[in-house]
Coordinates of C-alpha atoms in Angstrom, one line a residue:
X150 CA 0.0 0.0 0.0
X151 CA 2.9 2.4 0.8
X152 CA 4.5 1.7 -2.5
X153 CA 1.3 2.4 -4.3
X154 CA 0.9 5.7 -2.5
X155 CA 4.5 6.7 -3.4
X156 CA 3.8 5.8 -7.0
X157 CA 0.7 7.8 -6.9
X158 CA 2.6 10.8 -5.6
X159 CA 5.2 10.5 -8.4
X160 CA 2.5 10.2 -11.1
X161 CA 0.7 13.2 -9.6
X162 CA 3.9 15.3 -9.7
X163 CA 4.3 14.5 -13.4
X164 CA 0.8 15.5 -14.1
X165 CA 1.3 18.8 -12.3
X166 CA 4.2 19.7 -14.6
X167 CA 2.2 18.7 -17.7
X168 CA -0.8 20.7 -16.7
X169 CA 0.9 23.9 -15.8
X170 CA 0.5 25.6 -19.2
X171 CA -3.1 24.6 -19.4
X172 CA -3.8 26.0 -16.0
X173 CA -2.2 29.4 -16.5
X174 CA -5.7 30.9 -16.4
X175 CA -7.4 30.7 -13.1
X176 CA -9.9 27.9 -12.6
X177 CA -12.8 30.4 -12.4
X178 CA -11.8 32.0 -15.7
X179 CA -11.6 28.6 -17.3
X180 CA -14.9 27.4 -15.9
X181 CA -16.7 30.7 -17.0
X182 CA -15.2 30.5 -20.5
X183 CA -16.3 26.9 -20.9
X184 CA -19.8 27.7 -19.7
X185 CA -20.1 24.8 -17.3
X186 CA -18.4 23.2 -14.3
X187 CA -16.8 19.8 -14.6
X188 CA -17.1 17.8 -11.4
X189 CA -15.5 14.5 -10.5
X190 CA -17.8 12.0 -8.7
X191 CA -17.8 8.3 -7.9
X192 CA -18.6 5.6 -10.4
X193 CA -21.9 4.6 -8.8
X194 CA -22.6 5.1 -5.1
X195 CA -26.3 5.5 -4.5
X196 CA -27.0 8.3 -2.1
X197 CA -23.8 10.1 -3.1
X198 CA -23.5 9.9 -6.9
X199 CA -25.5 7.6 -9.2
X200 CA -27.6 8.2 -12.3
X201 CA -31.3 7.8 -12.0
X202 CA -33.6 6.0 -14.5
X203 CA -33.6 9.2 -16.6
X204 CA -29.8 9.4 -16.6
X205 CA -29.7 12.4 -14.2
X206 CA -26.9 12.3 -11.7
X207 CA -28.4 12.2 -8.1
X208 CA -26.8 12.2 -4.7
X209 CA -25.2 14.2 -1.9
X210 CA -21.8 14.7 -3.7
X211 CA -23.6 15.6 -7.0
X212 CA -25.6 18.3 -5.2
X213 CA -22.3 19.8 -3.8
X214 CA -21.2 20.1 -7.4
X215 CA -24.6 21.7 -8.3
X216 CA -24.2 24.2 -5.4
X217 CA -20.8 25.3 -6.9
X218 CA -22.3 25.6 -10.4
X219 CA -25.2 27.7 -9.0
X220 CA -22.6 30.0 -7.3
X221 CA -20.7 30.5 -10.5
X222 CA -23.4 30.6 -13.1
X223 CA -26.7 31.1 -11.2
X224 CA -27.8 27.8 -12.6
X225 CA -27.3 24.6 -10.7
X226 CA -27.6 22.5 -13.8
X227 CA -24.5 24.0 -15.6
X228 CA -22.3 21.1 -14.5
X229 CA -21.0 18.0 -16.2
X230 CA -20.2 14.9 -14.1
X231 CA -17.1 12.9 -14.7
X232 CA -17.0 9.4 -13.2
X233 CA -13.7 8.8 -11.4
X234 CA -12.4 5.7 -9.7
X235 CA -10.3 5.5 -6.5
X236 CA -7.0 5.1 -8.3
X237 CA -7.4 8.0 -10.8
X238 CA -9.4 10.5 -8.9
X239 CA -6.5 12.7 -7.8
X240 CA -4.8 12.5 -11.3
X241 CA -8.1 13.7 -12.9
X242 CA -8.0 16.7 -10.7
X243 CA -4.4 17.5 -11.2
X244 CA -4.5 17.1 -14.9
X245 CA -7.3 19.6 -15.3
X246 CA -9.8 17.0 -16.5
X247 CA -12.1 18.1 -13.7
X248 CA -12.4 21.4 -11.8
X249 CA -13.3 19.9 -8.4
X250 CA -13.4 16.5 -6.9
X251 CA -16.6 15.7 -4.9
X252 CA -16.3 12.0 -4.3
X253 CA -16.5 10.8 -0.7
X254 CA -12.8 11.6 -0.3
X255 CA -11.2 11.8 3.1
X256 CA -9.1 14.9 3.8
X257 CA -5.7 13.7 5.2
X258 CA -2.4 15.3 6.0
X259 CA -0.4 13.3 3.4
X260 CA -2.9 13.9 0.6
X261 CA -2.9 17.6 1.1
X262 CA 0.8 17.9 1.7
X263 CA 2.1 15.7 -1.1
X264 CA -0.5 15.4 -3.9
X265 CA -0.8 19.1 -4.9
X266 CA -4.4 19.4 -3.8
X267 CA -6.3 21.5 -1.3
X268 CA -9.4 20.3 0.6
X269 CA -12.4 22.4 1.2
X270 CA -14.6 22.2 4.3
X271 CA -15.7 18.8 5.6
X272 CA -19.1 18.1 4.0
X273 CA -19.7 14.8 5.8
X274 CA -18.2 13.6 9.0
X275 CA -17.8 9.9 8.5
X276 CA -15.8 6.9 9.9
X277 CA -14.8 3.5 8.7
X278 CA -16.9 0.6 9.7
X279 CA -17.7 -3.0 8.8
X280 CA -20.8 -4.6 7.3
X281 CA -21.5 -8.3 7.8
X282 CA -24.3 -10.8 7.0
X283 CA -26.7 -11.3 9.9
X284 CA -26.2 -15.0 9.4
X285 CA -22.6 -14.7 10.5
X286 CA -23.9 -14.1 14.0
X287 CA -21.4 -11.5 15.2
X288 CA -22.2 -8.4 17.1
X289 CA -18.8 -6.7 17.2
X290 CA -15.9 -6.3 14.8
X291 CA -13.7 -7.8 17.6
X292 CA -15.3 -11.1 16.9
X293 CA -14.1 -11.2 13.2
X294 CA -11.0 -13.3 14.0
X295 CA -9.3 -14.5 10.8
X296 CA -12.2 -13.2 8.7
X297 CA -11.7 -12.3 5.0
X298 CA -12.6 -8.6 4.6
X299 CA -13.4 -7.1 1.2
X300 CA -12.2 -3.6 0.3
X301 CA -10.9 -1.4 -2.5
X302 CA -7.3 -0.3 -3.4
X303 CA -6.0 3.2 -3.2
X304 CA -7.7 4.1 0.1
X305 CA -6.8 4.3 3.8
X306 CA -9.1 1.3 4.6
X307 CA -6.3 -1.3 4.7
X308 CA -4.2 0.7 7.1
X309 CA -7.2 1.4 9.4
X310 CA -8.1 -2.3 9.5
X311 CA -4.5 -3.2 10.3
X312 CA -4.4 -0.6 13.1
X313 CA -7.7 -1.8 14.5
X314 CA -7.0 -5.5 14.6
X315 CA -3.5 -4.9 16.0
X316 CA -5.1 -3.0 18.8
X317 CA -7.6 -5.7 19.6
X318 CA -5.2 -8.5 19.1
X319 CA -6.9 -10.0 16.1
X320 CA -6.0 -11.1 12.6
X321 CA -7.8 -10.8 9.3
X322 CA -7.3 -11.5 5.6
X323 CA -7.6 -8.6 3.2
X324 CA -9.3 -9.2 -0.1
X325 CA -8.7 -6.3 -2.5
X326 CA -11.1 -5.8 -5.4
X327 CA -10.5 -3.4 -8.2
X328 CA -13.9 -1.8 -8.6
X329 CA -16.9 -1.0 -6.4
X330 CA -19.1 -3.5 -8.4
X331 CA -16.6 -6.3 -7.9
X332 CA -16.2 -5.4 -4.2
X333 CA -20.0 -5.6 -3.6
X334 CA -20.4 -8.8 -5.7
X335 CA -17.6 -10.5 -3.8
X336 CA -19.3 -9.6 -0.5
X337 CA -22.8 -10.5 -1.5
X338 CA -21.6 -13.9 -2.8
X339 CA -19.9 -14.8 0.5
X340 CA -16.3 -14.6 -0.7
X341 CA -15.7 -12.3 2.2
X342 CA -17.2 -12.5 5.7
X343 CA -17.2 -8.7 5.9
X344 CA -16.8 -5.6 3.8
X345 CA -15.1 -2.5 5.2
X346 CA -15.4 1.1 4.0
X347 CA -16.7 4.5 5.3
X348 CA -20.0 3.9 7.2
X349 CA -21.9 6.0 4.7
X350 CA -20.6 3.9 1.8
X351 CA -21.6 0.7 3.7
X352 CA -25.1 2.1 4.1
X353 CA -25.2 2.5 0.3
X354 CA -23.9 -1.1 -0.2
X355 CA -26.5 -2.4 2.2
X356 CA -29.3 -0.4 0.5
X357 CA -28.7 -1.8 -3.0
X358 CA -28.5 -5.5 -1.8
X359 CA -31.3 -7.8 -2.9
X360 CA -32.4 -8.0 0.7
X361 CA -30.9 -5.2 2.8
X362 CA -32.2 -6.7 6.0
X363 CA -29.8 -9.7 5.6
X364 CA -26.9 -7.4 6.5
X365 CA -25.9 -5.5 9.7
X366 CA -23.5 -2.6 10.2
X367 CA -21.3 -3.4 13.2
X368 CA -21.2 -0.8 15.9
X369 CA -17.5 0.0 15.8
X370 CA -16.2 3.1 14.0
X371 CA -12.6 2.4 13.6
X372 CA -11.3 5.7 12.1
X373 CA -12.1 9.3 11.5
X374 CA -13.0 10.0 7.8
X375 CA -13.8 13.7 7.2
X376 CA -15.1 13.8 3.6
X377 CA -14.4 17.0 1.7
X378 CA -14.3 18.3 -1.9
X379 CA -10.8 18.9 -3.3
X380 CA -9.3 21.4 -5.7
X381 CA -5.9 22.0 -7.2
X382 CA -3.4 23.9 -5.1
X383 CA -2.3 27.5 -5.8
X384 CA -5.7 28.8 -6.8
X385 CA -7.0 30.4 -3.6
X386 CA -9.9 32.1 -5.3
X387 CA -11.3 28.9 -6.6
X388 CA -10.8 27.2 -3.2
X389 CA -12.7 30.1 -1.6
X390 CA -15.6 29.6 -4.1
X391 CA -15.8 25.9 -3.4
X392 CA -15.4 26.4 0.4
X393 CA -18.0 29.2 0.7
X394 CA -20.4 27.3 -1.5
X395 CA -20.3 24.6 1.1
X396 CA -20.5 27.1 4.0
X397 CA -23.5 28.8 2.4
X398 CA -25.4 25.4 2.5
X399 CA -24.6 25.2 6.2
X400 CA -25.3 28.8 7.0
X401 CA -28.7 28.6 5.2
X402 CA -29.8 25.7 7.4
X403 CA -28.7 27.6 10.5
X404 CA -30.7 30.7 9.5
X405 CA -33.7 28.6 8.5
X406 CA -33.4 29.6 4.8
X407 CA -34.8 26.8 2.5
X408 CA -35.2 26.4 -1.2
X409 CA -39.0 27.1 -0.8
X410 CA -38.7 30.2 1.4
X411 CA -35.6 31.9 0.1
X412 CA -37.5 34.6 -1.7
X413 CA -39.5 35.4 1.4
X414 CA -36.3 35.3 3.6
X415 CA -34.6 37.8 1.2
X416 CA -37.1 40.4 2.5
X417 CA -35.9 40.0 6.1
X418 CA -34.0 42.7 7.8
X419 CA -31.5 40.3 9.4
X420 CA -28.1 41.8 8.3
X421 CA -26.4 38.4 7.8
X422 CA -29.3 37.1 5.8
X423 CA -29.1 40.2 3.6
X424 CA -25.4 39.6 3.1
X425 CA -25.9 35.9 2.3
X426 CA -28.7 36.6 -0.2
X427 CA -27.0 39.6 -2.0
X428 CA -29.2 42.3 -0.5
X429 CA -26.2 44.1 1.2
X430 CA -22.4 44.5 0.9
X431 CA -22.2 42.6 -2.4
X432 CA -19.8 40.0 -1.0
X433 CA -19.9 38.1 -4.3
X434 CA -17.5 40.6 -5.9
X435 CA -14.8 39.5 -3.6
X436 CA -15.0 36.0 -5.2
X437 CA -15.6 37.2 -8.7
X438 CA -19.2 36.1 -8.5
X439 CA -22.6 37.7 -8.8
X440 CA -23.9 39.4 -5.7
X441 CA -26.7 36.9 -5.5
X442 CA -24.4 33.8 -5.5
X443 CA -25.7 32.7 -2.1
X444 CA -29.3 33.1 -3.1
X445 CA -28.6 31.1 -6.3
X446 CA -27.1 28.2 -4.3
X447 CA -30.1 27.9 -2.0
X448 CA -32.6 28.4 -4.8
X449 CA -30.8 25.8 -6.8
X450 CA -30.2 23.0 -4.3
X451 CA -31.6 24.1 -0.9
X452 CA -29.7 24.2 2.4
X453 CA -27.5 21.5 3.9
X454 CA -30.4 19.7 5.6
X455 CA -32.3 19.5 2.4
X456 CA -29.4 18.1 0.5
X457 CA -28.7 15.5 3.3
X458 CA -32.4 14.5 3.8
X459 CA -33.3 13.9 0.1
X460 CA -30.1 11.9 -0.6
X461 CA -29.1 10.1 2.6
X462 CA -31.8 10.8 5.2
X463 CA -34.1 8.5 7.2
X464 CA -36.8 8.5 4.5
X465 CA -34.3 7.3 1.8
X466 CA -33.1 3.8 1.2
X467 CA -29.9 4.5 3.1
X468 CA -31.9 5.6 6.1
X469 CA -29.1 7.6 7.7
X470 CA -29.5 9.9 10.7
X471 CA -27.6 13.2 10.8
X472 CA -25.3 12.1 13.7
X473 CA -22.3 14.5 13.8
X474 CA -23.5 16.1 10.6
X475 CA -25.8 18.3 12.6
X476 CA -25.5 22.0 13.3
X477 CA -23.1 23.1 16.0
X478 CA -26.0 24.6 18.0
X479 CA -27.7 21.2 18.0
X480 CA -24.8 19.2 19.3
X481 CA -23.2 18.4 15.9
X482 CA -20.0 19.4 14.1
X483 CA -21.4 21.6 11.3
X484 CA -20.2 25.2 11.8
X485 CA -20.1 27.8 9.1
X486 CA -18.0 30.9 9.6
X487 CA -19.8 34.3 9.7
X488 CA -20.9 35.7 6.4
X489 CA -19.5 39.2 6.8

């Protein structure tokens, strides 16, 4: 795994050199000239990024992309989605193939320090877990002695499993599959006693099983996995646009601004709401955006709660609760800086 990571770093460095000329213009200038945002998402992860029966990309990560498009163009649909796999997602970003990566990607020290990327704010506080068949009869990951565990390459999953089982004094067999489809199929077929990934991803894997009730997510969370969008380094304006598009979703929820009531809320005299929705101070100019960039985000995709609930929430197939992805004033970790 370490050799693969070093190889990835080397490949990324080569791409950075090759992409320099193409990226002499700022990302915002390039995106505006093109007339659309190009956003990298996962191959097919229901709840986060997956095409519906009409071919429209749906999911939490897809809506983060739409929020950025709404900020830039005033139109949440001015975005093309590029499917990226785990092994090539960072190269796609560094080469300029995509403008932003919104793909259940964990922000880590080594990725930000060595891959030439910057992470935006955490959009989903996650953690690695393990999913098992109920028929296995285990209630804790500590009971998975000598179990075969399915996972994907190019992630931190393997190291987290090694650390966990070393701590509890257990052993396991790692079964690495090359694609999400192969990974799920191997688990469903019984080739592995367990499958390990971020808990949000496991909820998606369980949801698309023929009989989701046959599987149980074990209680242990064995790592911290703050998922965040990523951009290329050395373009602070673009990073600000991506970051504040995310913060606007969070701030809108905190202020009670929704997709349905944003026009009415724009009439309020609350100074921060006025700044958020373009009624005062014209903060958008500082980012190179229209003064109503915040209004356009909320009108286009709603606030954070709306994005979460329609894609991941308790009324969806994934059935996830907010957990730590709740506002700071309700005991969660979501905290948008002041819009001023």
